[in-house]
PDB file of C-alpha atoms and ligand atoms in Angstrom:
ATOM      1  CA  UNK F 789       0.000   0.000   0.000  1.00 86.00           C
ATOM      2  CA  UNK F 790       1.470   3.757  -1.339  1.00 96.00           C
ATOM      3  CA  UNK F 791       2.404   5.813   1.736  1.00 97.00           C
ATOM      4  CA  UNK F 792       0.863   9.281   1.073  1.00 98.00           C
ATOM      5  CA  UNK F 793       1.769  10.970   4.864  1.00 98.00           C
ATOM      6  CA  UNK F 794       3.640  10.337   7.707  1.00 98.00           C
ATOM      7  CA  UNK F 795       4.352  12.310  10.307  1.00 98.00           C
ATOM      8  CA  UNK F 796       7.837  11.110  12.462  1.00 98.00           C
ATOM      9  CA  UNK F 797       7.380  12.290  15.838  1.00 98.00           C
ATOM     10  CA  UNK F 798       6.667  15.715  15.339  1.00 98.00           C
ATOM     11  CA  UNK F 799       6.689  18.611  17.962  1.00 98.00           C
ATOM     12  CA  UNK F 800       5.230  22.299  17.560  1.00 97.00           C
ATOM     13  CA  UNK F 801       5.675  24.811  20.341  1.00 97.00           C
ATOM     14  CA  UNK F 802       4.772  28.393  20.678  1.00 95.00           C
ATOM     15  CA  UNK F 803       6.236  30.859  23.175  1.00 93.00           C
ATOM     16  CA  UNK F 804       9.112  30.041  25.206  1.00 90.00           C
ATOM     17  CA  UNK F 805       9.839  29.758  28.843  1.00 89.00           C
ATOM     18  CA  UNK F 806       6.502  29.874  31.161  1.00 89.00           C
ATOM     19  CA  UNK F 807       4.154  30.532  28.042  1.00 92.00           C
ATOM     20  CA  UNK F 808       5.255  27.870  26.283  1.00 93.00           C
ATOM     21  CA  UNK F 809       2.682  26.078  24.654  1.00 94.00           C
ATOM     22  CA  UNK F 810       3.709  22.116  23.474  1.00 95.00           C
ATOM     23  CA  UNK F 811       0.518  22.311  20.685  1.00 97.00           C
ATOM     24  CA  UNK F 812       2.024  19.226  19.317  1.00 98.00           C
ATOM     25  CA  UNK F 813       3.927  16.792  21.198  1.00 97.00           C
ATOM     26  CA  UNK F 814       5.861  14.386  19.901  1.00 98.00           C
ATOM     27  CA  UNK F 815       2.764  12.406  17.109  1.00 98.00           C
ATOM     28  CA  UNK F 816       3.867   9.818  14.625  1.00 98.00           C
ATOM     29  CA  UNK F 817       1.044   8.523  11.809  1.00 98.00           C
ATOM     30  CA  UNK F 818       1.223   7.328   8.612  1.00 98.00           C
ATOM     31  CA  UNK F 819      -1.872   7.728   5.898  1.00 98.00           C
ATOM     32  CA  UNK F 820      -1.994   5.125   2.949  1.00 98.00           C
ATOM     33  CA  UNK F 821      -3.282   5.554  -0.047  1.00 98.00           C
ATOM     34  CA  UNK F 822      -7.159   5.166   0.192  1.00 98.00           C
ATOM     35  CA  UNK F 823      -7.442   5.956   3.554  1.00 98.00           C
ATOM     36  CA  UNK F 824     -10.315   7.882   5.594  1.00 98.00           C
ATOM     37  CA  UNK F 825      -8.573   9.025   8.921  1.00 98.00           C
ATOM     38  CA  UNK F 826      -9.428  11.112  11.273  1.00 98.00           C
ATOM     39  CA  UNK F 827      -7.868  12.817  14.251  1.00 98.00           C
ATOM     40  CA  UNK F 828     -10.785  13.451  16.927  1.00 97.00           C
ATOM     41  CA  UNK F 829     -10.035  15.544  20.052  1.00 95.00           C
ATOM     42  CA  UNK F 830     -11.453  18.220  22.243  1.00 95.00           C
ATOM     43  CA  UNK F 831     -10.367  21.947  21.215  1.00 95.00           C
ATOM     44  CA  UNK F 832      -7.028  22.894  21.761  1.00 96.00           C
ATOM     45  CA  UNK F 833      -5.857  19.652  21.594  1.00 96.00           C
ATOM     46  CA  UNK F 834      -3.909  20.418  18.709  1.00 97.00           C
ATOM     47  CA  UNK F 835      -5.547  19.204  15.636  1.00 98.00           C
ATOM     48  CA  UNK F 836      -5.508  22.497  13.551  1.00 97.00           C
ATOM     49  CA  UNK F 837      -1.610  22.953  14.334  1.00 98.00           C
ATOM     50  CA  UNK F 838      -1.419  19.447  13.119  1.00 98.00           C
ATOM     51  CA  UNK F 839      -2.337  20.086   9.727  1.00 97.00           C
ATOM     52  CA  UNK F 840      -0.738  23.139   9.555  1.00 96.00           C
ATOM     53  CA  UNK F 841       2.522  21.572  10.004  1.00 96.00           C
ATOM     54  CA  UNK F 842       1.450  19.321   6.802  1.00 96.00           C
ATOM     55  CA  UNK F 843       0.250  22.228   4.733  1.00 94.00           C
ATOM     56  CA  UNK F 844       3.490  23.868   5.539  1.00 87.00           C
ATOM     57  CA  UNK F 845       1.726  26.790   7.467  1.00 88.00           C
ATOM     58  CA  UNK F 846       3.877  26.041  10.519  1.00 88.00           C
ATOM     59  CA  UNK F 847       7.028  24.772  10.221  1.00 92.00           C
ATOM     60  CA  UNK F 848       7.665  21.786  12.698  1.00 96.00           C
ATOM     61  CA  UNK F 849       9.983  22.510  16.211  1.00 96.00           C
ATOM     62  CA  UNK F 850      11.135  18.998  15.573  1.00 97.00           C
ATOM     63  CA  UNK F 851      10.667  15.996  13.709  1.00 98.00           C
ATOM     64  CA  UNK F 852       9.409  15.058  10.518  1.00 97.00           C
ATOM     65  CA  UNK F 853       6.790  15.307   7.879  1.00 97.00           C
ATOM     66  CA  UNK F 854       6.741  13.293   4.567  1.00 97.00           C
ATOM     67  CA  UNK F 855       4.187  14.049   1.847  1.00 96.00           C
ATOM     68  CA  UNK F 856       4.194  11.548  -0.842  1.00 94.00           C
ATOM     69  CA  UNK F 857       7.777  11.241  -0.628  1.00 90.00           C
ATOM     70  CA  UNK F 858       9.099  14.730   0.268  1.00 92.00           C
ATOM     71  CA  UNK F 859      11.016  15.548   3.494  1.00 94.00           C
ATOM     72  CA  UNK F 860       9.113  18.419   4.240  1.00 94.00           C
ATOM     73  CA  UNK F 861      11.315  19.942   7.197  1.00 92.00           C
ATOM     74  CA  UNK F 862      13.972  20.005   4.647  1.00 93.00           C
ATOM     75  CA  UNK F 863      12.909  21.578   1.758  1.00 92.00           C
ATOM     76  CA  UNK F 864      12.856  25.359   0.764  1.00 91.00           C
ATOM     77  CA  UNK F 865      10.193  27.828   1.264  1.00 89.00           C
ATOM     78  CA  UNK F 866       9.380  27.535  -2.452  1.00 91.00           C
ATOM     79  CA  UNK F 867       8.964  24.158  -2.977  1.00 92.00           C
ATOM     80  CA  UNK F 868       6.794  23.918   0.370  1.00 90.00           C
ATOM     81  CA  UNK F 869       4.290  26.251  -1.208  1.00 90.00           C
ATOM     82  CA  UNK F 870       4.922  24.329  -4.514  1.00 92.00           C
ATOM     83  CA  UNK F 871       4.048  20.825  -3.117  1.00 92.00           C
ATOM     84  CA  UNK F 872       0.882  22.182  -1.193  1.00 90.00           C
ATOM     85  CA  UNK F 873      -0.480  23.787  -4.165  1.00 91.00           C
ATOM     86  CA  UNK F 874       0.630  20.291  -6.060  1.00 92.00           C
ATOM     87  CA  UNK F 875      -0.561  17.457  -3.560  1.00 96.00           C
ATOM     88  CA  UNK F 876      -2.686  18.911  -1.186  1.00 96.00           C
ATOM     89  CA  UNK F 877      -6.662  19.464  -0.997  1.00 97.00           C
ATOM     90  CA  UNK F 878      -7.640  21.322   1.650  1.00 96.00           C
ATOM     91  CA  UNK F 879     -11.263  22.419   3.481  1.00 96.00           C
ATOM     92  CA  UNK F 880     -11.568  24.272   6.045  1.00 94.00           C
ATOM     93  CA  UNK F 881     -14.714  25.448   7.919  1.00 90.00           C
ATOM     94  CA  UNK F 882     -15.405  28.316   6.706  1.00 88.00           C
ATOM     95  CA  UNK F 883     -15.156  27.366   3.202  1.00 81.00           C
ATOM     96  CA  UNK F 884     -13.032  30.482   1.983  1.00 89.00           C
ATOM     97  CA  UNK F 885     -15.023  30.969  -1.423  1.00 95.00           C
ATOM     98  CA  UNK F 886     -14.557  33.566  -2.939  1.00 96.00           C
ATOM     99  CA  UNK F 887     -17.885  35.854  -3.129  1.00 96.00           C
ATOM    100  CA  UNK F 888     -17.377  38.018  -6.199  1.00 97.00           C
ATOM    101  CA  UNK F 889     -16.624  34.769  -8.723  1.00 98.00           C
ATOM    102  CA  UNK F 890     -18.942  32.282  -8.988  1.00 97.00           C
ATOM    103  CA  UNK F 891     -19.054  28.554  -8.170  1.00 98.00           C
ATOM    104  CA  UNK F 892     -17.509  27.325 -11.200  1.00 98.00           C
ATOM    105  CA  UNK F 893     -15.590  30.468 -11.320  1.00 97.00           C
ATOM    106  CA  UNK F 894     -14.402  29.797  -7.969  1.00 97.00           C
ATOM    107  CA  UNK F 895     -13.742  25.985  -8.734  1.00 98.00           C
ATOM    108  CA  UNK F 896     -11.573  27.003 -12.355  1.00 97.00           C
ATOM    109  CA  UNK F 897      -9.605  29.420 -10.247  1.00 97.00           C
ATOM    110  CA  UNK F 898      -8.237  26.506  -8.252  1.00 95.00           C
ATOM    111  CA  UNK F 899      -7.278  24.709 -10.957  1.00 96.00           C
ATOM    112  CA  UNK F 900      -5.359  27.649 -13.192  1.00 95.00           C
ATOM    113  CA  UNK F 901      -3.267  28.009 -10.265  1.00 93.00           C
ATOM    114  CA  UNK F 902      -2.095  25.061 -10.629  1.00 92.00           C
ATOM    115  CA  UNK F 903      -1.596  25.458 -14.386  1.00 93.00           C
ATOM    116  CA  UNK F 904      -4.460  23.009 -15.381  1.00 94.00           C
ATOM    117  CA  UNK F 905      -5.979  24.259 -18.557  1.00 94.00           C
ATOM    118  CA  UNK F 906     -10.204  24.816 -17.897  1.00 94.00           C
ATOM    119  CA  UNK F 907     -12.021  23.830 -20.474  1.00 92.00           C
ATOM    120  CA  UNK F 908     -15.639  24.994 -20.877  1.00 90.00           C
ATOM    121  CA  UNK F 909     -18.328  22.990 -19.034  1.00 94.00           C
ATOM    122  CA  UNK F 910     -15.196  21.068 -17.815  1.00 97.00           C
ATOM    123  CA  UNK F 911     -15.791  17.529 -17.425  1.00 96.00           C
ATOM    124  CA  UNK F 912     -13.595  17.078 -14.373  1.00 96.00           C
ATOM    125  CA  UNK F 913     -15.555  19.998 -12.505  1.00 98.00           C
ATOM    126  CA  UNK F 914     -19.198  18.620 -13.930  1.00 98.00           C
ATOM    127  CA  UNK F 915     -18.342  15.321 -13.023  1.00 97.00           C
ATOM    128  CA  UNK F 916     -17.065  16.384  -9.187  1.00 97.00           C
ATOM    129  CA  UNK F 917     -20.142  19.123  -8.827  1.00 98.00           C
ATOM    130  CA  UNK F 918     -22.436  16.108  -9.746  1.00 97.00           C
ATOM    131  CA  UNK F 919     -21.286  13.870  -7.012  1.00 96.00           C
ATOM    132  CA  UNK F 920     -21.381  16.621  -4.442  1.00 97.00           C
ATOM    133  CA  UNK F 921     -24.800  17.472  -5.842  1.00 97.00           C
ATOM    134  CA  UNK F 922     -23.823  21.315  -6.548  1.00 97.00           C
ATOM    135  CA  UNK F 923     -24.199  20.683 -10.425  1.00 97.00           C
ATOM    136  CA  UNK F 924     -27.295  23.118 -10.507  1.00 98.00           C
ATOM    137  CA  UNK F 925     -25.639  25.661  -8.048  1.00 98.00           C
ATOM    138  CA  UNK F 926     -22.185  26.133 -10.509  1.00 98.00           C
ATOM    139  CA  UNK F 927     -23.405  29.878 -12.234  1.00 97.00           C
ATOM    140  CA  UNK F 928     -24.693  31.164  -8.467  1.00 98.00           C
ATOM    141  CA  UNK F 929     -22.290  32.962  -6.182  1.00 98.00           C
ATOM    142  CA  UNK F 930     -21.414  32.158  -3.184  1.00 97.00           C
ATOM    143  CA  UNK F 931     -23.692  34.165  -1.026  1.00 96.00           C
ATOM    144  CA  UNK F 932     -26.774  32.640  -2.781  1.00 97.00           C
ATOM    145  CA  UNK F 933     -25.694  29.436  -1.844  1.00 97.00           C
ATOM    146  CA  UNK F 934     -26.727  27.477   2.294  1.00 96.00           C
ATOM    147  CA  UNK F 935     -23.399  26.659   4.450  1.00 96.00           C
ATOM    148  CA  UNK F 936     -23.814  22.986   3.584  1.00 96.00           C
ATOM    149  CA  UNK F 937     -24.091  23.933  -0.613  1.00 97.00           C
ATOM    150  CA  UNK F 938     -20.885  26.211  -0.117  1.00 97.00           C
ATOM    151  CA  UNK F 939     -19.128  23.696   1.876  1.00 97.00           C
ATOM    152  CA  UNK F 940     -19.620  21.006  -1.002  1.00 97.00           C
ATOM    153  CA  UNK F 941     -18.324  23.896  -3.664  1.00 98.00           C
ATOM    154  CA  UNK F 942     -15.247  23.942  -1.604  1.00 98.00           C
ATOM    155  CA  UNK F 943     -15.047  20.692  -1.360  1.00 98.00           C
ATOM    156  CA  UNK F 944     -14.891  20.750  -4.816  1.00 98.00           C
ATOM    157  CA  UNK F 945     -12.749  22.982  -5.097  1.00 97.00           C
ATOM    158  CA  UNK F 946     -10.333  21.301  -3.047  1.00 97.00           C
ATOM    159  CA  UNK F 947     -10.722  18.017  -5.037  1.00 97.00           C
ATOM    160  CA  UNK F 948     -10.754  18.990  -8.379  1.00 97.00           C
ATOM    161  CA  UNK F 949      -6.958  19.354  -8.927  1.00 96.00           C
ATOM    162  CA  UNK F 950      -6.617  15.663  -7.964  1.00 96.00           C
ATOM    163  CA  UNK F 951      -4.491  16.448  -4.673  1.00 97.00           C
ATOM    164  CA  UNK F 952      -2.631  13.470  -3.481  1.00 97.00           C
ATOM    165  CA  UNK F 953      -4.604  13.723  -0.156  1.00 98.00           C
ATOM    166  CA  UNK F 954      -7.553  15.891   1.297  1.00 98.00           C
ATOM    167  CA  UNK F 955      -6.710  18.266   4.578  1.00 98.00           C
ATOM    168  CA  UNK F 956     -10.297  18.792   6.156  1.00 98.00           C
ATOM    169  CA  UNK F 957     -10.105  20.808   9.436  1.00 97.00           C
ATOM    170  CA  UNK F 958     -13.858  20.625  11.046  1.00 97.00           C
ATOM    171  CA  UNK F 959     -15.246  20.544   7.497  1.00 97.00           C
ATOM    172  CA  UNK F 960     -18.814  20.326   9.248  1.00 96.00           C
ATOM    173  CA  UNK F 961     -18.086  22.962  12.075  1.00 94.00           C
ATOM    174  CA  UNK F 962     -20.211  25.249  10.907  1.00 93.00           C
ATOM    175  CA  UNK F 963     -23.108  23.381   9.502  1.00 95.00           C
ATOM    176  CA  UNK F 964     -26.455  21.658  10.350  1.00 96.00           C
ATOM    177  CA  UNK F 965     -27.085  18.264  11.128  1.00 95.00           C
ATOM    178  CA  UNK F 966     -28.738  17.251   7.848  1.00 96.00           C
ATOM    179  CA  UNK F 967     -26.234  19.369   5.983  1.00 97.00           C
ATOM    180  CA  UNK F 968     -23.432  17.573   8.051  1.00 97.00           C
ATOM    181  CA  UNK F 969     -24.640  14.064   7.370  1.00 97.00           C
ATOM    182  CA  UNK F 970     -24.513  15.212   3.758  1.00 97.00           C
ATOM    183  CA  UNK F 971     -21.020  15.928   3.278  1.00 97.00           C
ATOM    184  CA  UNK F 972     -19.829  13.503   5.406  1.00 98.00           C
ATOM    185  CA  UNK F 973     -21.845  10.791   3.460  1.00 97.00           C
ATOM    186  CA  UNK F 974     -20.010  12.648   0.245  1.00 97.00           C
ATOM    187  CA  UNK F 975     -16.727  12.104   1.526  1.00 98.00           C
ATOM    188  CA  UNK F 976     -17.245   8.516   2.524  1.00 97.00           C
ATOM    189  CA  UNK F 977     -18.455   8.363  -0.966  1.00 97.00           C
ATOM    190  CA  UNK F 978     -15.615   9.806  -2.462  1.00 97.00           C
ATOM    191  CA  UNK F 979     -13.196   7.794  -0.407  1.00 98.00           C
ATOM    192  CA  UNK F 980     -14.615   4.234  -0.701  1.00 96.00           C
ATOM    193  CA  UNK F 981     -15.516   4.698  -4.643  1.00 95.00           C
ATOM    194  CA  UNK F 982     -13.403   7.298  -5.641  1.00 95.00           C
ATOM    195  CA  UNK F 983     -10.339   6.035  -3.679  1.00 96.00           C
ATOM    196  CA  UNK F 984      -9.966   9.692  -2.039  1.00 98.00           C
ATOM    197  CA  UNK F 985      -7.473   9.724   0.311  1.00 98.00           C
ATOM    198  CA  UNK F 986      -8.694  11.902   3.516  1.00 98.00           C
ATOM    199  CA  UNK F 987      -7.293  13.183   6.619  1.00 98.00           C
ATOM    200  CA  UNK F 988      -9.899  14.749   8.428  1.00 98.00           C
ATOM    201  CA  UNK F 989      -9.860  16.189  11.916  1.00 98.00           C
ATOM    202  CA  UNK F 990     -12.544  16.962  14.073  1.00 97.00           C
ATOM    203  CA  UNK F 991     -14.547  17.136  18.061  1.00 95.00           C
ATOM    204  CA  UNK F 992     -17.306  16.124  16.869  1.00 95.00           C
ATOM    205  CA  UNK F 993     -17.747  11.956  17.405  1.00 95.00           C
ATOM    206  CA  UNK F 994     -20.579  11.536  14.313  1.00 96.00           C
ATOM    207  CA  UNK F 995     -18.362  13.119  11.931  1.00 97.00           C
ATOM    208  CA  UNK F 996     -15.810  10.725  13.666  1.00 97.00           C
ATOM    209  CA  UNK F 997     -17.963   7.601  13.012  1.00 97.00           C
ATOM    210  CA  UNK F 998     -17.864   8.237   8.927  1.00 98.00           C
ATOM    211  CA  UNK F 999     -13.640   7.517   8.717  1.00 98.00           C
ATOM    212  CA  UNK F1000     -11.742   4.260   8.689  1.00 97.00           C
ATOM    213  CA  UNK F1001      -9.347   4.675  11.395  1.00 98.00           C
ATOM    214  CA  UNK F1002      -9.514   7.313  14.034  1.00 98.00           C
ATOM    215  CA  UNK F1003      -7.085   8.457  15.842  1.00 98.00           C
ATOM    216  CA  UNK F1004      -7.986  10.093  19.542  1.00 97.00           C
ATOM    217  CA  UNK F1005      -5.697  13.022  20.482  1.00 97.00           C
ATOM    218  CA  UNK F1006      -5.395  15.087  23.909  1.00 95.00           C
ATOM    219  CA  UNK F1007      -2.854  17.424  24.944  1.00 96.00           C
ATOM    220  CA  UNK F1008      -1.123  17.730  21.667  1.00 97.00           C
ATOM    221  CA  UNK F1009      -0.274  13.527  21.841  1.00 97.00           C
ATOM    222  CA  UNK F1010      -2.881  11.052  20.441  1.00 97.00           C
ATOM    223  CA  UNK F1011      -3.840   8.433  22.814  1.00 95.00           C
ATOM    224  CA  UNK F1012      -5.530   5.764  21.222  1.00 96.00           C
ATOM    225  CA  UNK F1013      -6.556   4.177  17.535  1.00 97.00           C
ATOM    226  CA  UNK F1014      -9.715   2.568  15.993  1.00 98.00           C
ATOM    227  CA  UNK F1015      -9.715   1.171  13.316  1.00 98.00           C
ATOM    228  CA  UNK F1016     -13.674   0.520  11.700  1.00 97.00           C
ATOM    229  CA  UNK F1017     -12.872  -2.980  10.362  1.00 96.00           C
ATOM    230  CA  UNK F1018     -16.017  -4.480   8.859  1.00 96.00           C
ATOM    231  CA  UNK F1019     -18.052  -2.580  11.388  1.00 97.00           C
ATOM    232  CA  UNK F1020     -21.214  -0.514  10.424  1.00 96.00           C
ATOM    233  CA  UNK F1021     -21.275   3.378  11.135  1.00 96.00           C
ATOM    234  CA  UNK F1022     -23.547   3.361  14.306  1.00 96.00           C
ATOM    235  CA  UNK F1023     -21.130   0.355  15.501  1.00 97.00           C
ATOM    236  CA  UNK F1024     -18.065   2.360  14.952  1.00 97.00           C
ATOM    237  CA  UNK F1025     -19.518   5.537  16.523  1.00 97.00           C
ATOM    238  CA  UNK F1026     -20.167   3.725  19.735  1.00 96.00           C
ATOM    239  CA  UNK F1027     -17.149   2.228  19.861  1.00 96.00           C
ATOM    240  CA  UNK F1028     -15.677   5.872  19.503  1.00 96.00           C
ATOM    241  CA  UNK F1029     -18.069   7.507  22.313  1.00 95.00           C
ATOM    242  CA  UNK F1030     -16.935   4.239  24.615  1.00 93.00           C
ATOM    243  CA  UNK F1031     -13.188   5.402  23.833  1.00 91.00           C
ATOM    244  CA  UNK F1032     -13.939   9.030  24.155  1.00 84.00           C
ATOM    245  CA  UNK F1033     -15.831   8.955  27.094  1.00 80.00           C
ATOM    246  CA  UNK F1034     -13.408   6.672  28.878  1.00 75.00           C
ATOM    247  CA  UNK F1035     -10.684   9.556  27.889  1.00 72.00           C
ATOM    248  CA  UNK F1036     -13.026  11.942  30.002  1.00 64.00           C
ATOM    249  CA  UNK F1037     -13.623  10.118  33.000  1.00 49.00           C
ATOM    250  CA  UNK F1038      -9.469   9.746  32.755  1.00 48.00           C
ATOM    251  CA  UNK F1039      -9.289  13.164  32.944  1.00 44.00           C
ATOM    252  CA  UNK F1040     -11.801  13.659  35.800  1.00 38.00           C
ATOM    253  CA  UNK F1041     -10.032  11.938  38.003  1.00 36.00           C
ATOM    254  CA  UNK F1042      -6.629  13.101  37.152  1.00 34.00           C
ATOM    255  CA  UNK F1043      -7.550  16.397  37.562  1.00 36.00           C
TER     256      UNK F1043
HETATM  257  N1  ADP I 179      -0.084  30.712  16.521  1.00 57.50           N
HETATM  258  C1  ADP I 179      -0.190  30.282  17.795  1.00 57.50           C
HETATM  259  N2  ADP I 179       0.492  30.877  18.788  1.00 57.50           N
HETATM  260  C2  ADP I 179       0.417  30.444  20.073  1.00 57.50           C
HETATM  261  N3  ADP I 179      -0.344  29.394  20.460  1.00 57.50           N
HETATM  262  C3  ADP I 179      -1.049  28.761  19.515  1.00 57.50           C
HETATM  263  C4  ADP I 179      -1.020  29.153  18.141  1.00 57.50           C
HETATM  264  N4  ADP I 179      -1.828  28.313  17.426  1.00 57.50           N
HETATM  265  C5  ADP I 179      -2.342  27.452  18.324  1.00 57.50           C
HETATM  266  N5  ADP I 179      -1.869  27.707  19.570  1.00 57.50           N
HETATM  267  C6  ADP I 179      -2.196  26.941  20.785  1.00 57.50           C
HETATM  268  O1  ADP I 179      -1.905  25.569  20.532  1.00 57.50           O
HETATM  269  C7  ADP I 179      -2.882  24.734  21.109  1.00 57.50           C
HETATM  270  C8  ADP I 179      -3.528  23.871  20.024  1.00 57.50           C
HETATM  271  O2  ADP I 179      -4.305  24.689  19.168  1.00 57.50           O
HETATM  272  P1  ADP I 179      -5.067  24.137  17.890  1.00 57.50           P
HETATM  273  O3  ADP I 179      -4.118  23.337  17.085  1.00 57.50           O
HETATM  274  O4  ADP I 179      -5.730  25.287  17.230  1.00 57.50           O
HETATM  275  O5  ADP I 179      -6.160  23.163  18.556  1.00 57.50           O
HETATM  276  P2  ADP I 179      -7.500  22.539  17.933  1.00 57.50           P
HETATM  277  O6  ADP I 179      -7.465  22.731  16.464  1.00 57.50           O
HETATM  278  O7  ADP I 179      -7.482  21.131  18.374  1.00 57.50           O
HETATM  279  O8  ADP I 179      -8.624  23.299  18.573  1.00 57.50           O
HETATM  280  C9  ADP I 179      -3.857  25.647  21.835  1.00 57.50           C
HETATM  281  O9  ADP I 179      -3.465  25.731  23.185  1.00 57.50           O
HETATM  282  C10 ADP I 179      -3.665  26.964  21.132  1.00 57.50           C
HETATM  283  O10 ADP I 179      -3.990  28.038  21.972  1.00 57.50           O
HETATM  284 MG1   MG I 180      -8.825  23.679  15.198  1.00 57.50          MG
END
């Protein structure tokens, strides 16, 4: 199985001295190709910095981070913006569209940048907008769109350069239940047909219950793995509360 990611026990600190803040502390993981994982921790654990020291927003106090084969602690600033722009997808939660460009405006953009040539009524963007069910939505802007619509657009966006993985930090943060059921359905979707690779972090146990292999995280260290197996959603997402709420009582009475 193709290693996409791994991160080598990798530390991120801000501050120094007594406002020093170990965000990460010392994580190791490895994504394959085809995987659905997800980091799932209370906020502040660290998740965000995590995938900023992938994207290359943060650079890493120590340790390492390979994307698809790059040693990305050692290469220049350049090819760090090169290689997101290259092999990452990313989707954050507040979708980041821009409002004076259209949806398929919006989508194109993302894929000029990255030198792809847009054709009219592009295949690859018809094709993506169709499985997110945005198809209809493409010539509206963004402000005529509901959070869940805009979040599939940039999920869209994100995918339609074919990154090498998807980054989603709390894709469903901001959204309803129905339209977070949606888009996480889409994304287990576009994983187990589509062979998607995603690596998805989040609080939020049901958006938990729709990845592979979870990984629990506290205090900038993850604590615990799951892997779904042949296990059905609502069996998986019990098996995560059980975990999760284990992790709490843990902390009760340490504190
Ligand atoms: N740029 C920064 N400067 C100082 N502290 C930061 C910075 N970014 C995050 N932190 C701290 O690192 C910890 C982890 O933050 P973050 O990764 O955003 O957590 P999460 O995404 O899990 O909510 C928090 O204590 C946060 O306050
Ligand atoms: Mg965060």
């Amino acid at each position: 199985m193709k290693e996409i990611l791994r991160l080598d026990n990798v530390e991120k600190y801000y501050g120094r001295g007594s406002s020093l803040t170990k965000a990460v502390d010392g994580i190791s993981f490895t994504v394959n190709e085809g995987d659905f994982v997800v980091i799932m921790g209370p906020s502040g654990c660290g998740k965000t910095t995590v995938l900023n020291c992938i994207s290359s927003i943060d650079d890493v106090t120590s340790g390492k981070v390979y994307l698809d084969g790059d040693d990305l602690t050692k290469v220049s600033r350049k090819s760090k913006n090169t290689i997101r722009r290259d092999k990452l997808g990313i989707v954050l939660q507040d979708y980041n569209l821009l409002n004076n460009l259209t949806v398929y405006e919006n989508i194109s953009l993302a894929m000029s940048i990255k030198g792809i040539r847009v054709r009219k009524d592009d295949p690859t963007i018809l094709k993506l907008a169709e499985e997110l069910d945005i198809k209809d939505l493409l010539e509206r802007f963004p402000d005529q769109l509901s959070n869940g619509q805009r979040q599939r657009a940039a999920t869209v966006r994100a995918l339609v350069t074919s990154p090498s993985i998807l980054l989603a930090d709390e894709p469903t943060g901001a959204l309803d239940s129905e339209s977070s059921s949606m888009l996480l359905s889409k994304l287990f979707h576009l994983n187990s047909r589509n062979g998607v690779t995603v690596l998805m972090v989040t609080h939020d146990v049901f958006a938990a219950s729709y990845g592979n292999r979870v990984l629990f995280m506290k205090d900038g260290m993850i604590f615990h793995e799951l892997n779904r197996g042949d296990k059905t959603r609502k069996e998986f997402f019990d098996e995560i509360v059980s975990i999760y709420s284990l992790s709490g009582r843990r902390n009760i009475s340490a504190d």
